CSV table of C-alpha atoms and ligand atoms in Angstrom, one decimal:
chain,number,residue,atom,x,y,z
A,1,MET,CA,69.3,86.1,136.5
A,2,ASP,CA,67.7,89.5,135.7
A,3,LYS,CA,65.1,89.7,133.0
A,4,LEU,CA,63.5,92.6,131.3
A,5,ARG,CA,59.8,92.8,131.1
A,6,ILE,CA,58.2,95.2,128.5
A,7,SER,CA,54.6,96.0,127.9
A,8,GLY,CA,54.8,97.3,124.3
A,9,GLY,CA,52.6,99.1,121.9
A,10,ARG,CA,53.0,102.6,123.0
A,11,PRO,CA,54.7,105.6,121.2
A,12,LEU,CA,57.9,107.0,122.8
A,13,GLU,CA,58.0,110.7,123.7
A,14,GLY,CA,60.6,112.8,125.5
A,15,GLU,CA,64.2,113.5,125.8
A,16,VAL,CA,67.2,111.3,126.5
A,17,ARG,CA,70.9,112.0,127.0
A,18,VAL,CA,73.4,109.8,125.1
A,19,SER,CA,76.2,108.1,127.2
A,20,GLY,CA,79.9,107.9,126.3
A,21,ALA,CA,80.7,105.4,123.7
A,22,LYS,CA,81.6,101.8,125.0
A,23,ASN,CA,83.8,101.1,122.1
A,24,ALA,CA,85.8,104.2,122.3
A,25,ALA,CA,86.1,104.0,126.1
A,26,LEU,CA,87.4,100.5,126.0
A,27,PRO,CA,90.5,101.2,123.8
A,28,ILE,CA,91.1,104.5,125.4
A,29,MET,CA,91.3,102.9,128.8
A,30,CYS,CA,93.9,100.4,127.6
A,31,ALA,CA,95.9,103.4,126.2
A,32,ALA,CA,96.7,104.3,129.8
A,33,LEU,CA,99.1,101.4,129.7
A,34,LEU,CA,101.2,103.3,127.3
A,35,THR,CA,102.3,105.9,129.9
A,36,ASP,CA,103.5,106.2,133.5
A,37,ARG,CA,101.5,109.4,133.9
A,38,PRO,CA,97.7,109.6,134.8
A,39,LEU,CA,95.2,109.6,132.1
A,40,ALA,CA,92.1,111.4,133.2
A,41,LEU,CA,88.9,110.6,131.2
A,42,ALA,CA,85.3,112.2,131.2
A,43,ASN,CA,82.1,110.9,129.7
A,44,VAL,CA,83.0,107.3,130.6
A,45,PRO,CA,79.8,105.2,130.5
A,46,ALA,CA,78.7,103.1,133.4
A,47,LEU,CA,78.8,99.7,131.7
A,48,ALA,CA,79.7,96.1,132.6
A,49,ASP,CA,82.4,96.2,130.0
A,50,VAL,CA,83.9,99.2,131.4
A,51,ALA,CA,83.9,97.7,134.8
A,52,THR,CA,85.6,94.5,133.3
A,53,ALA,CA,88.2,96.7,131.5
A,54,GLY,CA,88.8,98.4,135.0
A,55,LYS,CA,89.3,95.0,136.7
A,56,LEU,CA,91.6,93.9,133.8
A,57,LEU,CA,93.8,96.9,134.2
A,58,GLY,CA,93.5,96.9,138.0
A,59,GLN,CA,94.9,93.3,138.2
A,60,MET,CA,98.0,94.5,136.1
A,61,GLY,CA,98.6,97.2,138.8
A,62,VAL,CA,96.9,100.2,137.1
A,63,ALA,CA,95.2,102.5,139.7
A,64,VAL,CA,91.8,103.0,138.6
A,65,GLU,CA,89.6,105.7,140.2
A,66,ARG,CA,86.1,106.3,139.1
A,67,ASP,CA,83.7,109.1,140.2
A,68,GLY,CA,80.5,109.3,138.0
A,69,GLY,CA,81.5,109.7,134.3
A,70,ARG,CA,85.1,110.7,135.4
A,71,MET,CA,87.8,108.0,135.5
A,72,THR,CA,91.5,108.3,136.2
A,73,LEU,CA,93.9,105.5,135.3
A,74,ASP,CA,97.5,105.6,136.5
A,75,ALA,CA,99.8,102.9,135.0
A,76,ARG,CA,102.9,104.0,136.8
A,77,ARG,CA,103.5,100.7,138.6
A,78,ILE,CA,102.7,97.7,136.5
A,79,THR,CA,102.9,94.4,138.4
A,80,SER,CA,101.7,91.9,135.8
A,81,ARG,CA,101.6,91.8,132.0
A,82,VAL,CA,99.1,89.2,131.9
A,83,ALA,CA,95.4,89.4,130.6
A,84,PRO,CA,94.0,86.2,132.1
A,85,TYR,CA,91.5,83.8,130.4
A,86,GLU,CA,88.8,84.6,133.0
A,87,LEU,CA,88.5,88.2,131.9
A,88,VAL,CA,89.2,87.9,128.4
A,89,LYS,CA,86.5,85.3,127.9
A,90,THR,CA,84.0,87.7,129.3
A,91,MET,CA,85.2,90.5,127.1
A,92,ARG,CA,87.1,90.1,123.8
A,93,ALA,CA,88.1,93.8,123.9
A,94,SER,CA,90.5,92.8,126.5
A,95,VAL,CA,93.0,91.8,123.6
A,96,LEU,CA,93.5,95.7,123.4
A,97,VAL,CA,96.1,95.4,126.1
A,98,LEU,CA,98.3,93.5,123.8
A,99,GLY,CA,99.7,96.4,121.7
A,100,PRO,CA,100.2,98.9,124.7
A,101,LEU,CA,101.9,96.1,127.0
A,102,LEU,CA,104.2,95.0,124.3
A,103,ALA,CA,105.1,98.6,123.1
A,104,ARG,CA,105.8,99.9,126.7
A,105,PHE,CA,107.2,96.7,128.4
A,106,GLY,CA,108.5,94.5,125.6
A,107,GLU,CA,106.3,91.6,126.8
A,108,ALA,CA,102.6,90.6,127.1
A,109,ARG,CA,100.7,87.5,127.9
A,110,VAL,CA,97.2,87.7,126.7
A,111,SER,CA,94.7,85.0,126.5
A,112,LEU,CA,93.3,84.2,123.1
A,113,PRO,CA,89.7,85.1,123.0
A,114,GLY,CA,88.4,82.0,121.5
A,115,GLY,CA,84.9,81.6,119.8
A,116,CYS,CA,82.2,84.0,120.1
A,117,ALA,CA,78.3,83.9,119.6
A,118,ILE,CA,78.3,86.2,116.5
A,119,GLY,CA,81.1,84.7,114.5
A,120,ALA,CA,84.7,83.3,114.7
A,121,ARG,CA,86.3,86.7,115.4
A,122,PRO,CA,90.0,85.6,115.1
A,123,VAL,CA,92.8,88.1,116.1
A,124,ASP,CA,95.3,86.9,113.3
A,125,GLN,CA,95.6,90.6,112.0
A,126,HIS,CA,96.5,92.0,115.5
A,127,ILE,CA,99.3,89.4,115.6
A,128,LYS,CA,100.5,89.8,112.0
A,129,GLY,CA,100.8,93.4,112.6
A,130,LEU,CA,102.9,93.1,115.7
A,131,GLN,CA,105.1,90.6,114.2
A,132,ALA,CA,105.7,93.0,111.3
A,133,MET,CA,106.8,95.5,114.0
A,134,GLY,CA,109.3,92.9,115.2
A,135,ALA,CA,107.6,91.0,118.0
A,136,ALA,CA,108.2,87.4,118.5
A,137,ILE,CA,104.7,85.8,119.1
A,138,ALA,CA,103.8,82.2,120.1
A,139,ILE,CA,100.5,80.7,121.0
A,140,GLU,CA,101.0,78.6,124.2
A,141,GLN,CA,98.4,77.0,126.4
A,142,GLY,CA,95.7,79.4,125.0
A,143,TYR,CA,97.7,82.5,125.5
A,144,ILE,CA,99.5,84.9,123.0
A,145,GLU,CA,103.0,85.1,124.3
A,146,ALA,CA,104.5,88.1,122.8
A,147,ARG,CA,108.1,89.6,123.2
A,148,ALA,CA,110.0,92.3,121.6
A,149,GLY,CA,112.8,94.8,122.1
A,150,ARG,CA,111.6,98.2,121.1
A,151,LEU,CA,109.0,97.8,118.4
A,152,ARG,CA,109.9,99.1,114.9
A,153,GLY,CA,107.7,101.0,112.6
A,154,ALA,CA,106.5,99.1,109.6
A,155,ARG,CA,104.2,99.2,106.6
A,156,ILE,CA,101.3,96.9,107.4
A,157,VAL,CA,98.5,96.0,105.0
A,158,MET,CA,95.6,94.6,106.8
A,159,ASP,CA,93.9,91.7,104.9
A,160,LEU,CA,90.5,92.9,106.1
A,161,VAL,CA,89.1,96.0,108.0
A,162,THR,CA,89.3,95.2,111.7
A,163,VAL,CA,88.4,98.0,114.3
A,164,THR,CA,90.2,96.7,117.5
A,165,GLY,CA,93.1,95.3,115.2
A,166,THR,CA,93.6,98.9,113.9
A,167,GLU,CA,93.4,100.3,117.5
A,168,ASN,CA,95.8,97.6,118.9
A,169,LEU,CA,98.4,98.4,116.1
A,170,MET,CA,97.9,102.2,116.3
A,171,MET,CA,98.7,102.0,120.1
A,172,ALA,CA,101.8,99.8,119.6
A,173,ALA,CA,103.1,102.2,116.8
A,174,ALA,CA,102.7,105.1,119.0
A,175,LEU,CA,105.8,104.0,121.0
A,176,ALA,CA,107.6,102.2,118.3
A,177,GLU,CA,110.9,103.4,116.8
A,178,GLY,CA,110.2,105.0,113.5
A,179,THR,CA,107.1,105.4,111.3
A,180,THR,CA,104.3,102.9,111.0
A,181,VAL,CA,101.8,103.0,108.1
A,182,LEU,CA,98.7,101.1,108.6
A,183,GLU,CA,96.9,100.3,105.3
A,184,ASN,CA,93.3,99.2,104.9
A,185,ALA,CA,92.7,100.7,108.4
A,186,ALA,CA,89.2,100.8,110.0
A,187,ARG,CA,87.8,104.3,109.6
A,188,GLU,CA,85.2,103.9,112.5
A,189,PRO,CA,84.8,107.1,114.7
A,190,GLU,CA,86.0,105.2,117.7
A,191,VAL,CA,89.4,104.7,115.9
A,192,VAL,CA,89.5,108.5,115.4
A,193,ASP,CA,88.5,109.1,119.1
A,194,LEU,CA,91.5,106.8,120.3
A,195,ALA,CA,93.8,108.6,117.8
A,196,ARG,CA,92.7,112.0,119.4
A,197,CYS,CA,93.5,110.7,122.9
A,198,LEU,CA,96.7,109.4,121.8
A,199,ALA,CA,97.5,112.8,120.2
A,200,ALA,CA,96.6,114.5,123.5
A,201,MET,CA,99.1,112.1,125.2
A,202,GLY,CA,101.8,113.2,122.8
A,203,ALA,CA,101.5,110.6,119.9
A,204,LYS,CA,102.1,111.7,116.4
A,205,ILE,CA,99.2,110.3,114.3
A,206,GLU,CA,98.1,111.2,110.8
A,207,GLY,CA,95.1,110.0,108.8
A,208,ALA,CA,92.9,108.5,111.4
A,209,GLY,CA,89.3,108.2,109.8
A,210,SER,CA,90.8,107.3,106.4
A,211,ASP,CA,92.1,103.9,105.4
A,212,VAL,CA,95.8,104.9,105.7
A,213,ILE,CA,97.0,105.7,109.1
A,214,ARG,CA,100.6,107.0,109.7
A,215,VAL,CA,102.1,106.8,113.1
A,216,GLU,CA,105.5,108.4,113.8
A,217,GLY,CA,106.6,106.7,117.1
A,218,VAL,CA,107.8,108.7,119.9
A,219,GLY,CA,110.0,107.8,122.9
A,220,ARG,CA,107.4,108.2,125.6
A,221,LEU,CA,103.8,109.4,126.1
A,222,GLU,CA,102.5,111.7,128.7
A,223,GLY,CA,99.2,111.8,130.7
A,224,ALA,CA,96.2,113.7,129.4
A,225,ASP,CA,92.6,114.7,130.0
A,226,TYR,CA,90.3,113.4,127.5
A,227,ARG,CA,86.5,113.3,127.0
A,228,VAL,CA,85.2,110.1,125.5
A,229,MET,CA,83.0,110.6,122.3
A,230,PRO,CA,79.2,109.9,122.5
A,231,ASP,CA,78.0,106.4,121.8
A,232,ARG,CA,76.6,106.3,118.1
A,233,ILE,CA,75.2,102.8,118.6
A,234,GLU,CA,73.1,103.7,121.8
A,235,THR,CA,72.0,106.9,119.7
A,236,GLY,CA,71.0,104.7,116.8
A,237,THR,CA,69.2,102.2,119.0
A,238,PHE,CA,67.0,104.8,120.6
A,239,LEU,CA,66.3,106.3,117.1
A,240,ALA,CA,65.4,102.8,115.7
A,241,ALA,CA,63.1,102.3,118.7
A,242,ALA,CA,61.3,105.6,118.1
A,243,ALA,CA,61.0,104.8,114.4
A,244,ALA,CA,59.6,101.4,115.2
A,245,ALA,CA,57.3,102.4,118.1
A,246,GLY,CA,56.3,105.9,116.7
A,247,GLY,CA,56.3,109.1,118.7
A,248,ARG,CA,58.8,112.0,119.2
A,249,VAL,CA,62.2,111.6,120.8
A,250,ARG,CA,65.0,114.0,121.3
A,251,LEU,CA,68.6,112.8,121.9
A,252,THR,CA,71.1,115.1,123.4
A,253,GLY,CA,74.8,114.8,123.8
A,254,ALA,CA,75.0,112.9,120.6
A,255,ALA,CA,77.4,113.1,117.7
A,256,PRO,CA,75.2,113.2,114.6
A,257,GLN,CA,78.1,113.3,112.1
A,258,THR,CA,79.0,109.7,113.2
A,259,LEU,CA,75.6,108.4,112.2
A,260,ASP,CA,75.1,109.3,108.6
A,261,ALA,CA,74.2,105.7,107.4
A,262,THR,CA,71.7,105.2,110.2
A,263,LEU,CA,70.1,108.5,109.7
A,264,ALA,CA,69.8,107.8,105.9
A,265,LYS,CA,67.9,104.5,106.6
A,266,LEU,CA,65.7,106.1,109.2
A,267,ARG,CA,64.7,108.8,106.6
A,268,GLU,CA,64.1,106.1,104.0
A,269,ALA,CA,61.8,104.4,106.7
A,270,GLY,CA,59.8,107.6,106.9
A,271,ALA,CA,61.1,109.2,110.0
A,272,LYS,CA,61.4,113.0,110.2
A,273,LEU,CA,64.7,114.2,111.7
A,274,ALA,CA,65.9,117.3,112.9
A,275,VAL,CA,69.7,117.2,113.3
A,276,GLY,CA,71.6,119.9,115.5
A,277,GLU,CA,75.3,120.1,116.4
A,278,ASP,CA,75.0,117.6,119.2
A,279,SER,CA,71.3,116.6,119.1
A,280,ILE,CA,69.0,114.6,116.9
A,281,ALA,CA,65.3,114.8,117.1
A,282,ILE,CA,63.0,112.1,115.5
A,283,GLU,CA,59.4,112.2,114.8
A,284,MET,CA,57.5,109.2,113.4
A,285,SER,CA,53.8,108.9,112.9
A,286,GLY,CA,52.2,105.8,111.3
A,287,ARG,CA,53.9,102.6,110.2
A,288,PRO,CA,57.4,102.8,109.0
A,289,ALA,CA,58.3,101.8,105.5
A,290,SER,CA,60.7,98.8,105.1
A,291,VAL,CA,64.3,99.3,104.5
A,292,SER,CA,66.9,97.1,102.8
A,293,LEU,CA,70.4,97.2,104.1
A,294,ARG,CA,73.9,95.6,104.0
A,295,THR,CA,76.2,96.0,107.0
A,296,ALA,CA,79.7,97.2,106.1
A,297,PRO,CA,82.6,98.8,107.8
A,298,TYR,CA,82.3,102.6,108.5
A,299,PRO,CA,80.9,104.8,106.8
A,300,GLY,CA,78.7,101.9,105.8
A,301,PHE,CA,75.8,100.8,107.7
A,302,ALA,CA,77.0,99.4,111.2
A,303,THR,CA,76.8,95.7,112.0
A,304,ASP,CA,76.1,96.9,115.5
A,305,MET,CA,72.7,98.4,114.3
A,306,GLN,CA,71.6,95.5,112.2
A,307,ALA,CA,69.3,93.8,114.9
A,308,GLN,CA,67.5,97.0,115.7
A,309,PHE,CA,66.6,97.6,112.1
A,310,MET,CA,65.5,94.1,111.7
A,311,ALA,CA,62.9,94.8,114.5
A,312,LEU,CA,62.0,98.0,112.6
A,313,ASP,CA,61.4,96.1,109.4
A,314,ALA,CA,59.4,93.4,111.2
A,315,VAL,CA,56.5,95.9,111.7
A,316,ALA,CA,57.2,97.9,108.6
A,317,GLU,CA,55.1,98.3,105.5
A,318,GLY,CA,56.7,96.1,102.8
A,319,THR,CA,59.6,93.7,102.8
A,320,GLY,CA,63.2,94.6,103.7
A,321,VAL,CA,66.2,92.5,102.8
A,322,ILE,CA,69.0,92.7,105.4
A,323,THR,CA,72.5,91.3,104.6
A,324,GLU,CA,75.2,91.0,107.3
A,325,THR,CA,78.7,91.0,105.9
A,326,ILE,CA,80.8,91.5,109.0
A,327,PHE,CA,80.0,88.5,111.3
A,328,GLU,CA,78.8,85.1,109.9
A,329,ASN,CA,76.4,84.3,112.7
A,330,ARG,CA,74.8,87.6,113.7
A,331,MET,CA,71.1,86.7,113.0
A,332,MET,CA,70.3,84.8,116.1
A,333,HIS,CA,67.8,87.6,117.0
A,334,ALA,CA,65.7,86.8,114.0
A,335,LEU,CA,64.6,83.5,115.4
A,336,GLU,CA,63.7,85.2,118.7
A,337,MET,CA,61.7,87.8,116.7
A,338,GLN,CA,59.8,85.0,115.1
A,339,ARG,CA,58.6,84.2,118.5
A,340,LEU,CA,57.1,87.5,118.6
A,341,GLY,CA,55.3,86.9,115.3
A,342,ALA,CA,57.8,88.6,113.0
A,343,ASP,CA,57.9,87.1,109.4
A,344,ILE,CA,61.6,86.6,108.8
A,345,THR,CA,63.3,84.1,106.3
A,346,ILE,CA,67.0,83.5,106.8
A,347,GLN,CA,69.0,82.5,103.9
A,348,GLY,CA,72.6,82.2,104.9
A,349,THR,CA,73.7,85.8,106.2
A,350,THR,CA,70.6,87.5,104.6
A,351,ALA,CA,67.3,88.0,106.2
A,352,VAL,CA,64.1,88.7,104.3
A,353,VAL,CA,61.8,90.6,106.6
A,354,LYS,CA,58.1,90.9,105.6
A,355,GLY,CA,56.5,93.5,107.7
A,356,VAL,CA,53.5,92.4,109.7
A,357,GLY,CA,50.7,94.5,111.2
A,358,ARG,CA,51.5,93.6,114.8
A,359,LEU,CA,54.0,91.7,116.8
A,360,GLN,CA,52.8,90.0,120.0
A,361,GLY,CA,54.7,89.7,123.2
A,362,ALA,CA,56.4,86.5,124.2
A,363,ASN,CA,59.3,85.3,126.2
A,364,VAL,CA,62.5,85.6,124.3
A,365,MET,CA,66.2,85.2,124.9
A,366,ALA,CA,69.0,87.5,124.2
A,367,THR,CA,72.1,85.9,122.6
A,368,ASP,CA,74.6,88.9,122.5
A,369,LEU,CA,74.6,92.7,123.1
A,370,ARG,CA,73.1,94.0,120.0
A,371,ALA,CA,70.6,91.1,119.5
A,372,SER,CA,69.3,92.2,123.0
A,373,ALA,CA,68.9,95.7,121.7
A,374,GLY,CA,67.0,94.4,118.7
A,375,LEU,CA,64.6,92.4,120.9
A,376,VAL,CA,64.1,95.4,123.2
A,377,VAL,CA,63.0,97.4,120.1
A,378,ALA,CA,60.7,94.5,119.0
A,379,GLY,CA,59.3,94.3,122.6
A,380,LEU,CA,58.6,98.0,122.4
A,381,VAL,CA,56.3,97.6,119.4
A,382,ALA,CA,54.8,94.2,120.3
A,383,GLN,CA,51.3,94.2,121.8
A,384,GLY,CA,51.2,92.7,125.3
A,385,GLU,CA,54.1,91.6,127.5
A,386,THR,CA,57.6,90.6,126.3
A,387,LEU,CA,60.0,89.1,128.8
A,388,ILE,CA,63.6,89.1,127.7
A,389,ASP,CA,66.0,86.6,129.3
A,390,ARG,CA,69.8,86.9,129.7
A,391,ILE,CA,69.9,90.7,129.8
A,392,TYR,CA,73.4,90.7,131.2
A,393,HIS,CA,74.3,91.0,127.5
A,394,LEU,CA,72.5,94.4,127.5
A,395,ASP,CA,74.2,95.7,130.6
A,396,ARG,CA,77.5,95.2,128.8
A,397,GLY,CA,76.7,98.0,126.5
A,398,TYR,CA,73.7,100.1,127.4
A,399,GLU,CA,73.8,102.5,130.4
A,400,ALA,CA,70.5,102.6,132.3
A,401,LEU,CA,68.6,101.4,129.3
A,402,GLU,CA,65.2,100.6,131.1
A,403,LYS,CA,65.4,104.1,133.0
A,404,LYS,CA,66.0,106.0,129.8
A,405,LEU,CA,63.3,104.1,128.0
A,406,GLY,CA,61.0,104.6,131.0
A,407,ALA,CA,61.6,108.3,130.9
A,408,LEU,CA,60.3,108.2,127.3
A,409,GLY,CA,57.0,106.6,128.5
A,410,ALA,CA,57.9,103.0,127.8
A,411,ARG,CA,56.6,100.4,130.3
A,412,ILE,CA,59.7,98.5,131.0
A,413,GLU,CA,61.0,97.0,134.2
A,414,ARG,CA,63.8,94.8,135.3
A,415,VAL,CA,62.7,91.7,137.1
A,416,LYS,CA,64.6,89.0,139.1
B,1,LIG,N1,88.8,89.7,111.9
B,1,LIG,C1,89.6,88.8,111.4
B,1,LIG,N2,90.9,88.8,111.9
B,1,LIG,C2,91.3,89.7,112.8
B,1,LIG,C3,90.4,90.7,113.3
B,1,LIG,C4,89.1,90.6,112.8
B,1,LIG,O1,89.4,88.0,110.5
B,1,LIG,O2,92.4,89.7,113.3
B,1,LIG,C5,87.4,89.7,111.3
B,1,LIG,C6,86.2,89.4,112.2
B,1,LIG,O3,86.1,88.0,112.5
B,1,LIG,C7,85.1,90.1,111.6
B,1,LIG,C8,85.7,91.3,110.9
B,1,LIG,O4,87.1,91.0,110.7
B,1,LIG,O5,84.5,89.2,110.7
B,1,LIG,C9,85.6,92.6,111.7
B,1,LIG,O6,85.9,92.4,113.0
B,1,LIG,P1,86.5,93.6,113.9
B,1,LIG,O7,88.0,93.2,114.2
B,1,LIG,O8,86.3,94.9,113.2
B,1,LIG,O9,85.7,93.6,115.1
B,1,LIG,P2,86.0,93.9,116.6
B,1,LIG,O10,87.2,94.8,116.5
B,1,LIG,O11,86.3,92.6,117.3
B,1,LIG,C10,84.5,95.9,117.0
B,1,LIG,C11,83.4,96.3,118.0
B,1,LIG,C12,82.2,95.4,117.7
B,1,LIG,C13,81.7,95.7,116.3
B,1,LIG,C14,82.9,95.4,115.3
B,1,LIG,C15,82.5,95.7,113.9
B,1,LIG,C16,84.7,97.0,119.9
B,1,LIG,C17,85.2,96.7,121.2
B,1,LIG,N3,83.9,96.0,119.4
B,1,LIG,O12,84.8,94.6,117.2
B,1,LIG,O13,81.2,95.8,118.6
B,1,LIG,O14,80.6,94.9,115.9
B,1,LIG,O15,84.0,96.2,115.7
B,1,LIG,O16,82.3,97.1,113.7
B,1,LIG,O17,85.2,97.9,119.2
B,1,LIG,C18,79.5,95.4,120.1
B,1,LIG,O18,79.6,96.7,120.6
B,1,LIG,O19,78.4,94.7,120.5
B,1,LIG,C19,80.4,94.9,119.2
B,1,LIG,C20,80.4,93.5,119.0
């Protein structure tokens, strides 16, 4: 199994181009199921999760063609409406085929995702919403068995803010009869990106980006050409790395307007930022100042950036208090960072991080995607060698991470 070896303690310097957003590409790929016309995408990142989504759609009969960042999906001939356990267990976002399959074909059989390393992550809100739209849903042998005639628009108040839940229901509503109103909807930029792609396909959606989304169902959707938005979490990860390790880094092809909460915390940590229309430059000299934060749904501070900021706080001047409110078990990286010499006390879902003068390299293990990113940031600031195990987590969500960091002067390599 591949590992990542980092010799840390050097500042980062140079320019990096941001990839397309994983969490926008995945729902947008699933939206291809809503139409019998080709959906042509650009800026699709080369990630393990994107490959998994391609495989999932492929085994349903979708013709998937890939050429660099371009991908064409053609769901004209669907031969299976099943998302099997083998694929869903490797990627929970597979549940995003449920809404589109049900809306277009009136049936779907999707494996229940089951447990997850970062928290329970049930999909009850997806199910509840589809039921409100007239679907009959049963759980049988670990599968969500869903059936419906044409889905009917409904007013759905979600119990909590769920990103993929909002996306699943928005896709289903696009082909439903009548109007659907999603209340307490997720406002994440990836929801907006999906809504834009659906609009390009002919869907009638208002309010994406606010907490009330109104979808007027249409009889059919067309194909479209669509460019996936830049990855705000990848962007934030590079910025956090530069803030922790010091140096000057410029990110291009980014969407700065989706990163307000992250940028505010970086400024608080003492970073100098220059924000352009699609670029962000960061300059950091000296030790960062500790920042305290609470994760929250967008536009709050992203849970997907929490681990990277814990690494920043680990070497900062002062004490930072980090509270995770989205997932109940997303602090596993703290224990690994302790192995690097970080002074972190965990109380429930809060971490108290006392900055130390230096971290020291050690062997650590990645437990999930963003935990891995946090460990990479910690490894970049630690003196000596850090060896990160289980980096397949990293490959799920970061395109060519070691190449991009290498281009910034980091000493980082993949080892067998
Ligand atoms: N929840 C429920 N019931 C539901 C759905 C969610 O109780 O039916 C709970 C979850 O257990 C969690 C909270 O609601 O406590 C929010 O979860 P959400 O549904 O928003 O998460 P998600 O849609 O499964 C997406 C991203 C995650 C990101 C979260 C939060 C995708 C493919 N994944 O997950 O990204 O952390 O939103 O912003 O969009 C990652 O990229 O590493 C990643 C985990």
